[in-house]
Short mmCIF file of C-alpha atoms and ligand atoms in Angstrom, two decimals:
data_model
loop_
_atom_site.label_atom_id
_atom_site.label_comp_id
_atom_site.label_asym_id
_atom_site.label_seq_id
_atom_site.Cartn_x
_atom_site.Cartn_y
_atom_site.Cartn_z
CA UNK A 1 112.88 131.68 125.90
CA UNK A 2 111.29 129.05 123.67
CA UNK A 3 109.97 125.62 124.56
CA UNK A 4 111.69 123.13 122.25
CA UNK A 5 111.91 119.35 121.89
CA UNK A 6 115.52 118.25 122.47
CA UNK A 7 116.71 114.76 121.45
CA UNK A 8 118.40 113.47 124.60
CA UNK A 9 118.87 109.82 123.64
CA UNK A 10 118.49 107.30 120.85
CA UNK A 11 118.48 103.53 120.61
CA UNK A 12 118.07 100.66 118.24
CA UNK A 13 117.34 96.97 118.08
CA UNK A 14 117.77 94.40 115.33
CA UNK A 15 116.59 90.78 115.56
CA UNK A 16 119.37 88.19 115.54
CA UNK A 17 118.45 86.29 112.41
CA UNK A 18 120.24 87.54 109.28
CA UNK A 19 118.73 86.84 105.86
CA UNK A 20 121.30 87.29 103.09
CA UNK A 21 120.70 87.99 99.41
CA UNK A 22 122.37 84.67 98.69
CA UNK A 23 119.80 82.84 100.81
CA UNK A 24 116.91 84.69 99.16
CA UNK A 25 118.20 83.76 95.71
CA UNK A 26 117.56 80.11 96.61
CA UNK A 27 113.81 80.72 97.08
CA UNK A 28 112.98 83.43 94.49
CA UNK A 29 114.39 84.23 91.03
CA UNK A 30 116.90 86.91 92.07
CA UNK A 31 120.62 87.35 92.70
CA UNK A 32 122.97 89.10 95.09
CA UNK A 33 124.26 91.15 92.11
CA UNK A 34 120.80 92.40 91.12
CA UNK A 35 119.78 93.32 94.69
CA UNK A 36 123.05 95.12 95.46
CA UNK A 37 123.15 96.98 92.15
CA UNK A 38 119.50 98.09 92.17
CA UNK A 39 119.05 98.78 95.89
CA UNK A 40 122.37 98.65 97.81
CA UNK A 41 120.97 95.95 100.12
CA UNK A 42 123.23 93.07 101.18
CA UNK A 43 121.25 91.51 104.02
CA UNK A 44 118.33 92.20 106.35
CA UNK A 45 117.15 90.97 109.78
CA UNK A 46 114.07 88.84 110.41
CA UNK A 47 112.22 88.74 113.74
CA UNK A 48 112.03 85.39 115.54
CA UNK A 49 108.70 83.56 115.48
CA UNK A 50 108.00 84.55 119.08
CA UNK A 51 109.08 88.21 118.63
CA UNK A 52 106.39 90.82 117.91
CA UNK A 53 106.70 94.48 116.99
CA UNK A 54 106.29 95.67 120.58
CA UNK A 55 109.22 93.45 121.67
CA UNK A 56 111.48 95.11 119.11
CA UNK A 57 110.15 98.54 120.14
CA UNK A 58 110.76 97.91 123.85
CA UNK A 59 114.39 96.88 123.23
CA UNK A 60 115.04 100.04 121.18
CA UNK A 61 113.23 102.21 123.73
CA UNK A 62 115.28 100.84 126.67
CA UNK A 63 118.46 101.56 124.73
CA UNK A 64 117.35 105.17 124.07
CA UNK A 65 116.17 105.68 127.67
CA UNK A 66 119.53 104.45 128.98
CA UNK A 67 121.38 107.01 126.84
CA UNK A 68 119.00 109.77 127.92
CA UNK A 69 119.35 108.70 131.56
CA UNK A 70 115.59 108.51 132.10
CA UNK A 71 113.34 105.88 133.63
CA UNK A 72 109.70 104.92 132.98
CA UNK A 73 108.51 107.47 135.54
CA UNK A 74 110.03 110.32 133.51
CA UNK A 75 108.13 109.61 130.27
CA UNK A 76 104.63 110.99 129.67
CA UNK A 77 104.17 110.39 125.93
CA UNK A 78 104.80 107.22 123.91
CA UNK A 79 104.34 107.37 120.14
CA UNK A 80 105.00 104.29 118.04
CA UNK A 81 105.23 104.60 114.27
CA UNK A 82 104.36 101.21 112.82
CA UNK A 83 102.54 99.54 109.94
CA UNK A 84 102.86 96.12 111.50
CA UNK A 85 101.12 96.42 114.89
CA UNK A 86 100.97 93.47 117.30
CA UNK A 87 97.18 93.61 117.16
CA UNK A 88 94.49 95.63 115.40
CA UNK A 89 93.94 97.22 118.78
CA UNK A 90 95.05 98.31 121.33
CA UNK A 91 97.75 100.51 119.83
CA UNK A 92 101.22 98.97 119.89
CA UNK A 93 102.24 102.09 121.83
CA UNK A 94 99.89 101.06 124.64
CA UNK A 95 101.49 97.60 124.75
CA UNK A 96 104.97 99.16 124.73
CA UNK A 97 103.97 101.61 127.46
CA UNK A 98 102.87 98.73 129.71
CA UNK A 99 105.96 96.61 128.99
CA UNK A 100 108.22 99.56 129.84
CA UNK A 101 106.29 100.37 133.03
CA UNK A 102 105.36 103.90 131.87
CA UNK A 103 102.23 104.99 133.74
CA UNK A 104 101.88 108.69 132.93
CA UNK A 105 100.39 110.52 130.00
CA UNK A 106 99.28 109.04 126.70
CA UNK A 107 100.42 106.41 124.21
CA UNK A 108 99.28 106.06 120.61
CA UNK A 109 100.39 104.81 117.20
CA UNK A 110 101.11 106.80 114.06
CA UNK A 111 100.53 105.12 110.71
CA UNK A 112 102.47 106.67 107.85
CA UNK A 113 104.34 103.54 106.72
CA UNK A 114 107.97 104.25 105.75
CA UNK A 115 107.57 107.95 106.61
CA UNK A 116 106.08 107.05 110.00
CA UNK A 117 109.06 108.14 112.06
CA UNK A 118 109.09 111.62 110.52
CA UNK A 119 105.34 111.93 111.24
CA UNK A 120 105.80 110.65 114.80
CA UNK A 121 108.73 112.96 115.51
CA UNK A 122 106.80 115.97 114.16
CA UNK A 123 103.80 115.01 116.33
CA UNK A 124 105.87 114.58 119.49
CA UNK A 125 107.81 117.83 118.88
CA UNK A 126 104.54 119.75 118.59
CA UNK A 127 103.17 118.23 121.82
CA UNK A 128 106.37 119.14 123.66
CA UNK A 129 106.63 122.63 122.17
CA UNK A 130 102.99 123.25 123.16
CA UNK A 131 103.88 122.45 126.76
CA UNK A 132 101.27 119.70 127.20
CA UNK A 133 103.89 116.94 127.70
CA UNK A 134 107.39 116.89 129.15
CA UNK A 135 109.21 113.83 127.84
CA UNK A 136 108.35 111.70 124.80
CA UNK A 137 109.50 108.34 123.62
CA UNK A 138 109.25 108.22 119.83
CA UNK A 139 109.69 104.77 118.34
CA UNK A 140 109.70 103.34 114.83
CA UNK A 141 109.21 99.56 114.97
CA UNK A 142 108.35 97.05 112.28
CA UNK A 143 108.03 93.34 111.60
CA UNK A 144 107.57 93.92 107.87
CA UNK A 145 108.59 90.32 107.19
CA UNK A 146 105.08 89.34 108.38
CA UNK A 147 103.33 91.23 105.54
CA UNK A 148 105.80 90.59 102.73
CA UNK A 149 104.81 88.21 99.94
CA UNK A 150 107.82 85.89 100.00
CA UNK A 151 107.04 84.71 96.45
CA UNK A 152 107.23 88.26 94.99
CA UNK A 153 110.85 88.98 94.12
CA UNK A 154 110.08 92.63 93.39
CA UNK A 155 109.28 93.34 97.05
CA UNK A 156 110.52 90.52 99.30
CA UNK A 157 114.17 91.41 98.75
CA UNK A 158 113.68 94.97 100.01
CA UNK A 159 112.33 94.80 103.55
CA UNK A 160 113.69 93.85 106.97
CA UNK A 161 112.63 93.97 110.64
CA UNK A 162 113.93 96.27 113.36
CA UNK A 163 113.20 99.13 115.72
CA UNK A 164 114.70 102.50 116.59
CA UNK A 165 113.78 105.07 119.20
CA UNK A 166 114.49 108.58 120.42
CA UNK A 167 113.81 110.31 123.73
CA UNK A 168 112.68 113.91 123.34
CA UNK A 169 112.50 116.36 126.20
CA UNK A 170 110.80 119.78 126.34
CA UNK A 171 113.35 122.40 127.37
CA UNK A 172 113.03 126.16 127.65
CA UNK A 173 115.97 127.51 125.65
CA UNK A 174 117.15 130.66 123.93
CA UNK A 175 116.30 130.57 120.22
CA UNK A 176 117.41 133.40 117.94
CA UNK A 177 114.49 133.97 115.51
CA UNK A 178 117.03 134.97 112.84
CA UNK A 179 119.07 131.80 113.35
CA UNK A 180 116.65 129.12 114.60
CA UNK A 181 119.05 126.33 113.56
CA UNK A 182 121.78 127.55 115.92
CA UNK A 183 120.06 126.18 119.04
CA UNK A 184 119.66 122.52 119.96
CA UNK A 185 116.48 120.52 119.36
CA UNK A 186 113.78 120.11 116.73
CA UNK A 187 114.02 123.11 114.42
CA UNK A 188 111.56 122.38 111.63
CA UNK A 189 109.52 119.56 110.10
CA UNK A 190 107.47 119.12 106.96
CA UNK A 191 105.01 116.21 106.60
CA UNK A 192 102.93 115.59 103.49
CA UNK A 193 100.38 113.10 102.17
CA UNK A 194 98.83 112.57 98.73
CA UNK A 195 96.21 109.84 99.00
CA UNK A 196 95.68 109.82 95.24
CA UNK A 197 98.95 107.91 94.96
CA UNK A 198 97.92 105.14 97.39
CA UNK A 199 98.17 102.46 94.69
CA UNK A 200 101.95 102.87 94.42
CA UNK A 201 102.54 101.02 97.71
CA UNK A 202 99.87 99.31 99.82
CA UNK A 203 98.79 95.99 101.34
CA UNK A 204 96.01 94.06 99.63
CA UNK A 205 94.06 93.41 102.83
CA UNK A 206 92.70 95.04 105.95
CA UNK A 207 90.42 94.64 108.93
CA UNK A 208 87.24 96.03 107.38
CA UNK A 209 87.88 94.90 103.78
CA UNK A 210 89.25 91.35 103.71
CA UNK A 211 89.53 90.61 107.40
CA UNK A 212 93.21 89.78 106.85
CA UNK A 213 96.44 91.74 107.27
CA UNK A 214 97.17 91.55 103.54
CA UNK A 215 100.51 91.54 101.76
CA UNK A 216 102.74 94.30 100.38
CA UNK A 217 102.07 95.36 96.77
CA UNK A 218 104.27 97.94 95.11
CA UNK A 219 104.75 99.64 91.77
CA UNK A 220 108.44 100.11 92.51
CA UNK A 221 109.42 101.93 89.38
CA UNK A 222 106.58 104.51 89.60
CA UNK A 223 107.35 105.01 93.29
CA UNK A 224 111.02 105.46 92.53
CA UNK A 225 110.20 108.23 90.06
CA UNK A 226 108.22 110.12 92.74
CA UNK A 227 110.82 109.73 95.46
CA UNK A 228 113.74 112.07 94.73
CA UNK A 229 111.56 115.07 93.78
CA UNK A 230 109.26 114.88 96.78
CA UNK A 231 111.98 114.14 99.32
CA UNK A 232 114.22 116.92 98.01
CA UNK A 233 111.33 119.41 98.02
CA UNK A 234 110.46 118.57 101.64
CA UNK A 235 114.09 119.00 102.65
CA UNK A 236 114.30 122.38 100.92
CA UNK A 237 111.10 123.52 102.70
CA UNK A 238 112.54 122.50 106.08
CA UNK A 239 115.88 124.17 105.31
CA UNK A 240 114.11 127.41 104.32
CA UNK A 241 112.13 127.42 107.58
CA UNK A 242 115.39 126.91 109.46
CA UNK A 243 117.16 129.61 107.43
CA UNK A 244 119.92 127.30 106.28
CA UNK A 245 120.93 125.74 102.96
CA UNK A 246 120.44 121.94 102.76
CA UNK A 247 124.21 121.58 102.23
CA UNK A 248 124.81 123.19 105.66
CA UNK A 249 123.73 120.02 107.51
CA UNK A 250 126.38 117.96 109.26
CA UNK A 251 124.58 114.65 108.69
CA UNK A 252 121.88 113.45 106.35
CA UNK A 253 120.02 110.52 107.96
CA UNK A 254 117.48 109.37 105.37
CA UNK A 255 114.89 106.63 105.28
CA UNK A 256 116.75 103.63 103.89
CA UNK A 257 114.67 102.54 100.88
CA UNK A 258 117.19 102.45 98.08
CA UNK A 259 120.81 103.58 97.78
CA UNK A 260 120.01 105.07 94.37
CA UNK A 261 117.29 107.30 95.89
CA UNK A 262 119.74 108.54 98.55
CA UNK A 263 122.33 109.33 95.88
CA UNK A 264 119.69 111.10 93.78
CA UNK A 265 118.75 113.36 96.73
CA UNK A 266 122.42 114.02 97.53
CA UNK A 267 123.10 115.06 93.91
CA UNK A 268 119.93 117.17 93.64
CA UNK A 269 120.72 119.17 96.79
CA UNK A 270 124.51 119.20 96.32
CA UNK A 271 125.09 117.53 99.70
CA UNK A 272 128.50 116.13 100.59
CA UNK A 273 128.65 112.36 99.94
CA UNK A 274 130.34 111.84 103.29
CA UNK A 275 127.45 113.37 105.25
CA UNK A 276 125.10 110.49 104.35
CA UNK A 277 124.38 107.87 107.00
CA UNK A 278 123.54 104.72 105.06
CA UNK A 279 122.64 101.46 106.78
CA UNK A 280 120.83 100.00 103.82
CA UNK A 281 123.51 97.36 103.10
CA UNK A 282 123.06 95.73 106.51
CA UNK A 283 119.44 96.53 107.45
CA UNK A 284 117.50 96.76 104.17
CA UNK A 285 114.32 98.82 104.34
CA UNK A 286 112.97 98.59 107.90
CA UNK A 287 110.17 101.08 107.13
CA UNK A 288 109.40 103.33 110.13
CA UNK A 289 112.44 101.98 112.02
CA UNK A 290 115.07 102.90 109.47
CA UNK A 291 115.73 106.54 110.41
CA UNK A 292 116.22 106.10 114.18
CA UNK A 293 118.20 102.90 113.54
CA UNK A 294 120.54 104.74 111.16
CA UNK A 295 120.79 107.70 113.55
CA UNK A 296 121.67 105.40 116.46
CA UNK A 297 124.27 103.58 114.37
CA UNK A 298 126.07 106.86 113.57
CA UNK A 299 125.71 108.09 117.16
CA UNK A 300 127.22 104.92 118.59
CA UNK A 301 130.14 104.74 116.15
CA UNK A 302 131.05 108.34 117.00
CA UNK A 303 130.16 110.03 113.71
CA UNK A 304 127.21 112.07 115.03
CA UNK A 305 128.16 114.26 117.98
CA UNK A 306 126.08 116.40 120.30
CA UNK A 307 125.58 119.76 118.60
CA UNK A 308 125.61 118.39 115.02
CA UNK A 309 122.89 119.49 112.61
CA UNK A 310 120.84 116.52 111.37
CA UNK A 311 118.43 116.29 108.41
CA UNK A 312 116.06 113.32 108.22
CA UNK A 313 113.61 112.40 105.47
CA UNK A 314 111.16 109.68 104.52
CA UNK A 315 108.74 108.55 101.84
CA UNK A 316 106.24 105.73 102.06
CA UNK A 317 102.83 104.26 101.32
CA UNK A 318 100.00 106.74 101.33
CA UNK A 319 101.79 108.43 99.58
CA UNK A 320 103.47 110.00 102.60
CA UNK A 321 106.69 111.96 102.62
CA UNK A 322 108.47 114.54 104.72
CA UNK A 323 111.64 115.81 106.33
CA UNK A 324 112.86 117.11 109.65
CA UNK A 325 115.81 119.09 110.96
CA UNK A 326 117.25 119.00 114.47
CA UNK A 327 120.45 119.86 116.29
CA UNK A 328 121.58 116.82 118.27
O1 UT7 B 1 110.19 102.57 101.61
C1 UT7 B 1 109.10 102.97 100.84
C2 UT7 B 1 109.54 103.65 99.64
N1 UT7 B 1 110.06 102.68 98.70
C3 UT7 B 1 110.67 103.08 97.64
O2 UT7 B 1 110.84 104.26 97.45
C4 UT7 B 1 111.10 102.05 96.66
C5 UT7 B 1 111.21 102.69 95.32
N2 UT7 B 1 111.53 101.75 94.26
C6 UT7 B 1 112.71 101.12 94.14
O3 UT7 B 1 113.56 101.20 95.01
C7 UT7 B 1 112.99 100.37 92.86
O4 UT7 B 1 111.96 100.65 91.94
C8 UT7 B 1 113.09 98.84 93.07
C9 UT7 B 1 114.38 98.49 93.79
C10 UT7 B 1 111.92 98.32 93.83
C11 UT7 B 1 113.15 98.14 91.70
O5 UT7 B 1 114.24 98.66 90.93
P1 UT7 B 1 113.99 99.17 89.44
O6 UT7 B 1 115.30 99.55 88.89
O7 UT7 B 1 112.91 100.21 89.48
O8 UT7 B 1 113.50 97.86 88.72
P2 UT7 B 1 112.15 97.59 87.94
O9 UT7 B 1 111.01 97.44 88.88
O10 UT7 B 1 112.01 98.57 86.81
O11 UT7 B 1 112.45 96.18 87.32
C12 UT7 B 1 113.52 95.99 86.37
C13 UT7 B 1 113.63 94.51 86.05
C14 UT7 B 1 112.29 93.87 85.71
O12 UT7 B 1 112.52 92.91 84.69
P3 UT7 B 1 112.15 93.25 83.16
O13 UT7 B 1 110.68 93.56 83.17
O14 UT7 B 1 113.00 94.45 82.81
O15 UT7 B 1 112.52 92.01 82.44
C15 UT7 B 1 111.92 93.16 86.97
O16 UT7 B 1 111.09 92.04 86.75
O17 UT7 B 1 114.12 93.81 87.19
C16 UT7 B 1 113.26 92.71 87.48
N3 UT7 B 1 113.28 92.46 88.93
C17 UT7 B 1 114.18 91.65 89.51
N4 UT7 B 1 115.18 90.93 89.00
C18 UT7 B 1 115.92 90.22 89.87
C19 UT7 B 1 112.46 92.99 89.87
N5 UT7 B 1 112.83 92.53 91.08
C20 UT7 B 1 113.89 91.69 90.88
C21 UT7 B 1 114.69 90.91 91.74
N6 UT7 B 1 115.70 90.21 91.19
N7 UT7 B 1 114.52 90.90 93.08
#
């Protein structure tokens, strides 16, 4: 028997306010045609003035806990992946823990920007597989609209706010070492960082440098050129560990940065076009929230079923990138 992290529930939350490409084109020099053609984005959500990241996270977490059929007393690990915390400290996870009424175990944030959810999921899966914790709430939550430079057309059209969550539970199950992907749960993850590429995507401020939160700065084209290679390599590594071919997955649930990046990965790895879960048109890039939001969307509309094999991937500031494979 092997102790494995099983995904028992997922949830999502999007703020009410919709910001369309049309509306953006009235404030910066852009157009609906350009944004759709270059990114696939049609609209994004923006958090209300009185909504903070932990509010979004709590809504997504409650949704995931309801599906998993667990209450606050059942959770002993809360990990929030975010780049837009409510405060410099305490961790947003600590605030979320208190708002949910979770009293056991530990809560902490993971900071890997748009790859944050993959990092957080890998972290939680390792805690659960080690037997130190029983049930984890893994959340990606962002109010990226608060750090976007709304005068910079190259970045402000890309990002949106939202939150997604998964409940993971440690279960002792039979895993065939020759076919690790046959059993449910987290099968393999790969997380990578190359700090030498930090200038591709960063904010120009910080607590100990400027004393401000800073605003997003990006060399989009250079980042784009890094994306397909690194994402595809991470997915191949994960597939090899799981003893499958990338094309064997039932669903590909990527970080939603750019439709052209998704298509590039699909072509590179010869995945079926119809296995891609894309929410980019309606959500934009919600950074750490995008993967669990997309997963929840496909779960709720009936595409992803229990037992399906799911590949996730992300790439973000740092540079961070990675992939993960689980059986739902
Ligand atoms: O989630 C984290 C990971 N993020 C990513 O991986 C993002 C990766 N990068 C990208 O998705 C793309 O690079 C972008 C969507 C950001 C940009 O697309 P691109 O095809 O790489 O465009 P570009 O930056 O090369 O710019 C092409 C042209 C430029 O004009 P000139 O210099 O050719 O005259 C830009 O000034 O498009 C112009 N441009 C715009 N035009 C209209 C840039 N932003 C806009 C805009 N509307 N919003």
